[in-house]
mmCIF file of C-alpha atoms in Angstrom:
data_model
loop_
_atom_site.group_PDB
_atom_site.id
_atom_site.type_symbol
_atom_site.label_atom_id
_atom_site.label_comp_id
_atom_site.label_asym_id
_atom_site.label_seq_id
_atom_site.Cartn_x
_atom_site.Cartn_y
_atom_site.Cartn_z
ATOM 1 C CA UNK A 140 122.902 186.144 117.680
ATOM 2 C CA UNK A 141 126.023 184.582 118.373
ATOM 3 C CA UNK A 142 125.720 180.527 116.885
ATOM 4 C CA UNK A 143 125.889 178.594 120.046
ATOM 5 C CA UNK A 144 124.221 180.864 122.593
ATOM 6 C CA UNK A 145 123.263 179.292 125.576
ATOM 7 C CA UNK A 146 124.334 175.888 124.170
ATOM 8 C CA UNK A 147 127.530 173.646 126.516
ATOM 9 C CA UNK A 148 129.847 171.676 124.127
ATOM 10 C CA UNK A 149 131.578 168.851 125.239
ATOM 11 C CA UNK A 150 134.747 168.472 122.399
ATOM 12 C CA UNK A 151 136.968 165.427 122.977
ATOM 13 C CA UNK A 152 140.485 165.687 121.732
ATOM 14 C CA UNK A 153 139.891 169.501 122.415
ATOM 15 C CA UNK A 154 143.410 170.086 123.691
ATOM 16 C CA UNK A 155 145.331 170.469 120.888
ATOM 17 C CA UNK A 156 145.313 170.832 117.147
ATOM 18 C CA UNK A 157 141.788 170.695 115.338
ATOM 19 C CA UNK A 158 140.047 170.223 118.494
ATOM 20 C CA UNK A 159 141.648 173.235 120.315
ATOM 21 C CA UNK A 160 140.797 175.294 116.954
ATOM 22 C CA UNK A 161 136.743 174.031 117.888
ATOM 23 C CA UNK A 162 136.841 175.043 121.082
ATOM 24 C CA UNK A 163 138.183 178.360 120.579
ATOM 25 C CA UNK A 164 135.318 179.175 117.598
ATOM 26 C CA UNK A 165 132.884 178.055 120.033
ATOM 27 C CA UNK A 166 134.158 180.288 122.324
ATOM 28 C CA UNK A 167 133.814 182.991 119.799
ATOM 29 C CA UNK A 168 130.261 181.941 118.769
ATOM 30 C CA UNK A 169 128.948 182.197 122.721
ATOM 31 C CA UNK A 170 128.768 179.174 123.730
ATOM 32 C CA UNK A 171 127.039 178.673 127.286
ATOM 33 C CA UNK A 172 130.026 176.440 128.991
ATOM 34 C CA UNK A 173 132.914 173.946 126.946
ATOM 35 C CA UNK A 174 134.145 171.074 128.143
ATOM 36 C CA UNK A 175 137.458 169.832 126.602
ATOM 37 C CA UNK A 176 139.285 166.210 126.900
ATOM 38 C CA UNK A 177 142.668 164.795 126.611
ATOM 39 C CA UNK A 178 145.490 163.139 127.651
ATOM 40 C CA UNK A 179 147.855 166.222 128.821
ATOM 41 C CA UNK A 180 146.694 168.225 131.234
ATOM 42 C CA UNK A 181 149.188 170.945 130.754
ATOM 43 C CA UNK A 182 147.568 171.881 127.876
ATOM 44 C CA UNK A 183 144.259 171.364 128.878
ATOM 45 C CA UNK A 184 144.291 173.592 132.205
ATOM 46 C CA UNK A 185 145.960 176.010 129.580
ATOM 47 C CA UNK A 186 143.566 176.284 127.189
ATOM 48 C CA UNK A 187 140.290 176.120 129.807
ATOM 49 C CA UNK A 188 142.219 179.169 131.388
ATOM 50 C CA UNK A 189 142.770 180.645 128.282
ATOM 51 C CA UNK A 190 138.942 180.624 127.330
ATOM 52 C CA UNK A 191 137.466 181.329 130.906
ATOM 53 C CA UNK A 192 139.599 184.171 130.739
ATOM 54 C CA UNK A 193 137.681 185.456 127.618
ATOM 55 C CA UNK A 194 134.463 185.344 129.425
ATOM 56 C CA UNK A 195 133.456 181.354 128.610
ATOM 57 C CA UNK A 196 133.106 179.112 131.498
ATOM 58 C CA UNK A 197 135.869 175.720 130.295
ATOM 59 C CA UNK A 198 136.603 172.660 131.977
ATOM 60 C CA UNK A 199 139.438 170.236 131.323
ATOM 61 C CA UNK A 200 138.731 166.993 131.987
ATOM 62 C CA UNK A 201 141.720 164.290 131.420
ATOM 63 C CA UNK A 202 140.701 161.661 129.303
ATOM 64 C CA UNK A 203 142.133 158.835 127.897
ATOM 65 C CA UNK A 204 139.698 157.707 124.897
ATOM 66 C CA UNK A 205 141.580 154.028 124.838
ATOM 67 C CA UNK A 206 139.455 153.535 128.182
ATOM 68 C CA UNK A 207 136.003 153.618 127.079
ATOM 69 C CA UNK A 208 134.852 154.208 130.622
ATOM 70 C CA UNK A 209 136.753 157.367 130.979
ATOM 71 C CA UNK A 210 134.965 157.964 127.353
ATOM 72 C CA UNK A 211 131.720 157.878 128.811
ATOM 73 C CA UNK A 212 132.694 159.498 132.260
ATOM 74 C CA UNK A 213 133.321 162.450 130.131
ATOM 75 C CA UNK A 214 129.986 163.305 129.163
ATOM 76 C CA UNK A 215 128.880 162.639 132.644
ATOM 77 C CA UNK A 216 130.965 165.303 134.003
ATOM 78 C CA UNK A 217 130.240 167.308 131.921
ATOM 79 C CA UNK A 218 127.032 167.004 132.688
ATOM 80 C CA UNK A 219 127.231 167.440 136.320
ATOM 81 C CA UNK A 220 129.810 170.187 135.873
ATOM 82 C CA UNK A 221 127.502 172.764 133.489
ATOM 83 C CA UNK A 222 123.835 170.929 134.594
ATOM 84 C CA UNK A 223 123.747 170.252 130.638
ATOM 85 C CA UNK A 224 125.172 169.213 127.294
ATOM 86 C CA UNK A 225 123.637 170.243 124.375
ATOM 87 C CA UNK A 226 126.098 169.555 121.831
ATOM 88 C CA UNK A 227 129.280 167.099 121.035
ATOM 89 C CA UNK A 228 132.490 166.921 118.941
ATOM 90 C CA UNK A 229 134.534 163.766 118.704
ATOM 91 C CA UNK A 230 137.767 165.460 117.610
ATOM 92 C CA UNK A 231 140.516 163.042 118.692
ATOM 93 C CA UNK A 232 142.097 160.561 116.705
ATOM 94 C CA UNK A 233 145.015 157.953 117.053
ATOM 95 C CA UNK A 234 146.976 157.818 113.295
ATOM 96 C CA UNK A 235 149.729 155.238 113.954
ATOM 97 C CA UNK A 236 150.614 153.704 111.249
ATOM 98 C CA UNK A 237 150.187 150.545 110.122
ATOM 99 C CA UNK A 238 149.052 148.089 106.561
ATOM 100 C CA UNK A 239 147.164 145.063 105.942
ATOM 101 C CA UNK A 240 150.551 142.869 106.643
ATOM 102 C CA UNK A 241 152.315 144.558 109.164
ATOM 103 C CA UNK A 242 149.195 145.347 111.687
ATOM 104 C CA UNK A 243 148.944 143.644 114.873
ATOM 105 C CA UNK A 244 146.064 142.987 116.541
ATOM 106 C CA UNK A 245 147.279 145.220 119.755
ATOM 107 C CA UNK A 246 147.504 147.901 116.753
ATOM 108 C CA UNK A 247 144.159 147.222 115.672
ATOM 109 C CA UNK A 248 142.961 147.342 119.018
ATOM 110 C CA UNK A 249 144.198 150.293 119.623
ATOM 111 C CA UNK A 250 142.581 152.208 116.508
ATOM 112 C CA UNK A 251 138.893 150.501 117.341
ATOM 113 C CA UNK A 252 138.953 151.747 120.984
ATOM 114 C CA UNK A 253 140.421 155.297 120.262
ATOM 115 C CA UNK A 254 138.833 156.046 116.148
ATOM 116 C CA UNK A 255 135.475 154.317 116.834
ATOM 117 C CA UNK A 256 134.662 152.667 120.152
ATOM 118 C CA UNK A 257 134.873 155.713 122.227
ATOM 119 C CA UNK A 258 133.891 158.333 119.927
ATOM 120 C CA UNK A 259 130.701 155.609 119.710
ATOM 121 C CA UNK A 260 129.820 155.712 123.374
ATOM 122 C CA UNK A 261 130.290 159.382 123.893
ATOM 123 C CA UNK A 262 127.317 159.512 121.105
ATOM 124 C CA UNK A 263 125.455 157.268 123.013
ATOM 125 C CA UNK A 264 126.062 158.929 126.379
ATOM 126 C CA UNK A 265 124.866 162.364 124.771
ATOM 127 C CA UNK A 266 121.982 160.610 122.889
ATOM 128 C CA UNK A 267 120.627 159.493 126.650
ATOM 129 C CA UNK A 268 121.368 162.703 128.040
ATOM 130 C CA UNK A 269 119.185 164.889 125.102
ATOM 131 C CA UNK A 270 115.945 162.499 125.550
ATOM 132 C CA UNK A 271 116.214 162.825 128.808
ATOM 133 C CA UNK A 272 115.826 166.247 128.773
ATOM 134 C CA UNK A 273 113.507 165.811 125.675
ATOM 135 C CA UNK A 274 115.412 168.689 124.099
ATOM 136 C CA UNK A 275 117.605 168.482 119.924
ATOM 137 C CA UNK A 276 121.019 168.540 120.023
ATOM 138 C CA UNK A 277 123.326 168.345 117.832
ATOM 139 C CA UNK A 278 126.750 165.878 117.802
ATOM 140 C CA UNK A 279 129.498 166.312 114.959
ATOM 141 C CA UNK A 280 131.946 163.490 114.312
ATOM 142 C CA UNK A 281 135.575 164.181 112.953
ATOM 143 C CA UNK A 282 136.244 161.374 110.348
ATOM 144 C CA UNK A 283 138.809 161.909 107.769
ATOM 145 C CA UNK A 284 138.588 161.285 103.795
ATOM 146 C CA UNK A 285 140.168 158.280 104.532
ATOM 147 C CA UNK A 286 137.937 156.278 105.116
ATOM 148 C CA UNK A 287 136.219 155.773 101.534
ATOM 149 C CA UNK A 288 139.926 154.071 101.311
ATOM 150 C CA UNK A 289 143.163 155.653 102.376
ATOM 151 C CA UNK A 290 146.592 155.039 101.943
ATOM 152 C CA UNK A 291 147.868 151.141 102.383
ATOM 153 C CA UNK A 292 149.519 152.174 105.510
ATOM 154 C CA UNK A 293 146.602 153.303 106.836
ATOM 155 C CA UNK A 294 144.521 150.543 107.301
ATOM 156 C CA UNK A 295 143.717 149.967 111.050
ATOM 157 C CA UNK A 296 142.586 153.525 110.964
ATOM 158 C CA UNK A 297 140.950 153.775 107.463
ATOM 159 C CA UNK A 298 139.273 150.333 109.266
ATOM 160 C CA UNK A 299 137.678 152.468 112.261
ATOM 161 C CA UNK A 300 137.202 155.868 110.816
ATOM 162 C CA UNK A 301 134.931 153.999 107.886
ATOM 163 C CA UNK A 302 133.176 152.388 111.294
ATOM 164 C CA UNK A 303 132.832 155.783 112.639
ATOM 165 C CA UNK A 304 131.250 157.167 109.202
ATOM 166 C CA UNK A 305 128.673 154.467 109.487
ATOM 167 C CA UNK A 306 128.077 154.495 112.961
ATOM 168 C CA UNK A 307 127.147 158.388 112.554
ATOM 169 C CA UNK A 308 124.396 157.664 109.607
ATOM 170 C CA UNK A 309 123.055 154.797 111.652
ATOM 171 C CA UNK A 310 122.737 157.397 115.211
ATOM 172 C CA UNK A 311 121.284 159.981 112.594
ATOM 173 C CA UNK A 312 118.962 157.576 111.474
ATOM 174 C CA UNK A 313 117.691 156.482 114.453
ATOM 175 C CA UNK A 314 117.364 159.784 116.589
ATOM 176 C CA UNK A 315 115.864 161.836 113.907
ATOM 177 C CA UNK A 316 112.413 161.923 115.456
ATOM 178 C CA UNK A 317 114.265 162.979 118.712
ATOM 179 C CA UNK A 318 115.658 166.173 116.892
ATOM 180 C CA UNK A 319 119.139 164.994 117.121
ATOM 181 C CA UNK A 320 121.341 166.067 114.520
ATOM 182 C CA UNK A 321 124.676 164.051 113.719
ATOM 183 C CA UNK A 322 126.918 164.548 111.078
ATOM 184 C CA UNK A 323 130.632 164.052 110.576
ATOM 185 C CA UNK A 324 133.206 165.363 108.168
ATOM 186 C CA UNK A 325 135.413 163.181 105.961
ATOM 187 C CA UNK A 326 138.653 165.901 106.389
ATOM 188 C CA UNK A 327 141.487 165.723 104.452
ATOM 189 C CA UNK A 328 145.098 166.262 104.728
ATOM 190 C CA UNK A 329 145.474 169.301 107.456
ATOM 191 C CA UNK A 330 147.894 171.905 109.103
ATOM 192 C CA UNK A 331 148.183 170.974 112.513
ATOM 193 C CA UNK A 332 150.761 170.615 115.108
ATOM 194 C CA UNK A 333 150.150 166.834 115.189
ATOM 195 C CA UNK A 334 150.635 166.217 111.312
ATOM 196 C CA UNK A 335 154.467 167.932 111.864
ATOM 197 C CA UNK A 336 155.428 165.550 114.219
ATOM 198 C CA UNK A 337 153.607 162.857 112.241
ATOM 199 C CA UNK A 338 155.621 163.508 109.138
ATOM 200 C CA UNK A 339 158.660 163.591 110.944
ATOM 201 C CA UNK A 340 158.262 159.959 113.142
ATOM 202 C CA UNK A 341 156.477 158.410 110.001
ATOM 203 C CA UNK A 342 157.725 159.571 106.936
ATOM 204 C CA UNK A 343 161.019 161.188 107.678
ATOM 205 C CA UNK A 344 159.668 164.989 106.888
ATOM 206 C CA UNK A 345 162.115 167.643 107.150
ATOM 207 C CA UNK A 346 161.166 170.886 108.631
ATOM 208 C CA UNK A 347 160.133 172.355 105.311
ATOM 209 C CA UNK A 348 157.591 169.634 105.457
ATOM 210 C CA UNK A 349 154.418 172.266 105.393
ATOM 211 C CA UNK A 350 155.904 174.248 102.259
ATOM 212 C CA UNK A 351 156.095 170.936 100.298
ATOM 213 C CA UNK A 352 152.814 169.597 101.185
ATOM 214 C CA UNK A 353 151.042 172.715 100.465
ATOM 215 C CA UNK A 354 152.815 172.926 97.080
ATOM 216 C CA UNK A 355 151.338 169.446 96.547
ATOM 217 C CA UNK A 356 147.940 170.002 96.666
ATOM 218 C CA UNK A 357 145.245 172.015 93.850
ATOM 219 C CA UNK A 358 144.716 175.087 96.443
ATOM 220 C CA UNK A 359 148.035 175.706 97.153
ATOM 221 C CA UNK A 360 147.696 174.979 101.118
ATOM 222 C CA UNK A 361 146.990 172.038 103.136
ATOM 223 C CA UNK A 362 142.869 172.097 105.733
ATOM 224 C CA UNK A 363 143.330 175.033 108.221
ATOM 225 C CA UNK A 364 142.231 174.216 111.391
ATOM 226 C CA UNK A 365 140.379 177.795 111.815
ATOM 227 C CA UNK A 366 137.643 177.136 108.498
ATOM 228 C CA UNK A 367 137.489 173.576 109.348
ATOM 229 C CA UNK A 368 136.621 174.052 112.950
ATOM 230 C CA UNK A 369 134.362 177.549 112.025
ATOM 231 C CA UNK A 370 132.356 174.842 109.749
ATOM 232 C CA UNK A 371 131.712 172.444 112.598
ATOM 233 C CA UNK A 372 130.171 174.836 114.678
ATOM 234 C CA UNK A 373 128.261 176.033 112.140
ATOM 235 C CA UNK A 374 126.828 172.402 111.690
ATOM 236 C CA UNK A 375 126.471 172.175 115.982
ATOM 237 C CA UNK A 376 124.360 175.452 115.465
ATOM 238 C CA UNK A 377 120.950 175.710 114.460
ATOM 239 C CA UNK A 378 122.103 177.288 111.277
ATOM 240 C CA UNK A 379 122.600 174.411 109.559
ATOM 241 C CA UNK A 380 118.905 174.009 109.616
ATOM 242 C CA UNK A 381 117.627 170.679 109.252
ATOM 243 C CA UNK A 382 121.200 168.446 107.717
ATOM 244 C CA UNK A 383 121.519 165.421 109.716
ATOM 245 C CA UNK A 384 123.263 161.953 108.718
ATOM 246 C CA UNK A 385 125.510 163.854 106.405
ATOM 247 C CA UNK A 386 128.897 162.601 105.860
ATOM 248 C CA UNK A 387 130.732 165.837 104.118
ATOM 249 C CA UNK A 388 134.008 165.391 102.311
ATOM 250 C CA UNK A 389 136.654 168.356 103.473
ATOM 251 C CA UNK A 390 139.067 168.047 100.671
ATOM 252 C CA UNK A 391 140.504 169.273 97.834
ATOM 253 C CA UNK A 392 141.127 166.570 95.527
ATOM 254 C CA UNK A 393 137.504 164.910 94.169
ATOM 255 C CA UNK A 394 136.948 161.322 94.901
ATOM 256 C CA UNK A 395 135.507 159.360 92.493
ATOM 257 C CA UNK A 396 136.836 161.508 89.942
ATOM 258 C CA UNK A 397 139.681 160.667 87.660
ATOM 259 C CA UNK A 398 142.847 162.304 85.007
#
C-alpha cells in the first residue's frame, strides 16, 4: 500500500527546492490531495499542474509565511479545498545572513516570523483541525543542524530554527494522547537550487560551487533533496510507527564528536 493513501498534505515552502522534492514523493506514495505554498506563483501553478497531471489532485496556494495570517489561512484552505488535512510539512525557510553584531532587529524579525512564528501557527492550525475530527495525524518540521549552534553568521536563523526544534518537542508532548505525531529533522548542508544562489549572493561561490562542496564533506556529496524528502514522508506515514517528538540529525559530520 502506497505510504500516504488517502491522506491530504499541506507542505509550505513546497514550490521549490526541498519542498518541491516532498511534494513530488508524496505524489509518488498516493497521497489523497497536496496542497503546496509559496511566494511565486509561476512555479507553484507549475508544479500543482505538474502533479494533477500524474493523477494527484494539487493546489497552489500563494503564501507569504512573513504574514502569519496568510500562515494560518493556508491550512484553512486547504481545508476547505480537499474537506481535510491529515498531514503537514513546514519546508520553507528564510537563510539571510546575518551575526551577533551585525543583525538588526528588522533582520531578526524577519527570521522569527518566517523560521518559527509561522511554521508555529500552521502546527497549531493543523493541531485544531485533527481534534476536531478526533482523527492522528502526523506534522514534520524542517529544521536544519544548525540549530544545536551554526555558523557565527548564522545567528538570527540558528536563533529561530533552535525555537522551531523546541517548539516541535513541546507540540509532541502535548498532543501525544491525541495521536499526533510531530517530528522535525535537523538537515544539513544540501543540493538545492536555493543553496546555488545562496553561495553565490553570500559567499561569492563560483559555478563549480557544488563540485567543491561535495569534495568537502565525508560522503563525497552534499543532502539530496530526493532521500531527504523520501524520509519525511516516511515519518508523515504510518510507517514510522509510533516516533513522535524526535528531533533527527540529517548530516554527515557527528556533533558532539571530536578529531
Amino acid at each position: 500500500m502506497p505510504l500516504l493513501q488517502d491522506k491530504v498534505i499541506l507542505i509550505s515552502g513546497g514550490t521549490q527546492g526541498l519542498g518541491a522534492g516532498v511534494a513530488r514523493r508524496a505524489a509518488a506514495e498516493g497521497a489523497a490531495g497536496i496542497a503546496v505554498t509559496g511566494r511565486n506563483a509561476d512555479s507553484g501553478e507549475r508544479l500543482a499542474a505538474e502533479l494533477t497531471a500524474s493523477g494527484i489532485e494539487t493546489r497552489f496556494i500563494k503564501t507569504d509565511l512573513a504574514d502569519v495570517e496568510q500562515a494560518r489561512n493556508s491550512v484553512l484552505e486547504t481545508i476547505n479545498v480537499f474537506g481535510q488535512l491529515d498531514c503537514a510539512v513546514n519546508a520553507a525557510g528564510l537563510t539571510t545572513r546575518g551575526t551577533m553584531l551585525d543583525t538588526t532587529p528588522e533582520l531578526f524579525d524577519a527570521h522569527i516570523a518566517v523560521n518559527l512564528k509561522s511554521p508555529f501557527f500552521i502546527m497549531a492550525e493543523t493541531i485544531k483541525h485533527l481534534c476536531s475530527r478526533g482523527v492522528p495525524g502526523s506534522i514534520v518540521n524542517v529544521i536544519s543542524i544548525a540549530e544545536l549552534g551554526g555558523q557565527p553568521y548564522l545567528a538570527p536563523y540558528v536563533a529561530a530554527k533552535a525555537g522551531l526544534a523546541g517548539a516541535t518537542r513541546n507540540a509532541a508532548h502535548a498532543h501525544r494522547w491525541d495521536k499526533i505525531r510531530i517530528n522535525g529533522l535537523d538537515i544539513g548542508w544540501t543540493a538545492t537550487d536555493g543553496e546555488a544562489e545562496t553561495q553565490k549572493k553570500f559567499h561569492g561561490a563560483g559555478e563549480d560551487w557544488l563540485e567543491k562542496a561535495n569534495a568537502s564533506v565525508p560522503m563525497g556529496k552534499l543532502g539530496q533533496v530526493d532521500e531527504i524528502a523520501e524520509f519525511i514522508v516516511f515519518l508523515l506515514s504510518d510507517r514510522s510507527g509510533v516516533v513522535t517528538g524526535s528531533v533527527i540529525d540529517w548530516d554527515q559530520n557527528v556533533y558532539g564528536g571530536s578529531d
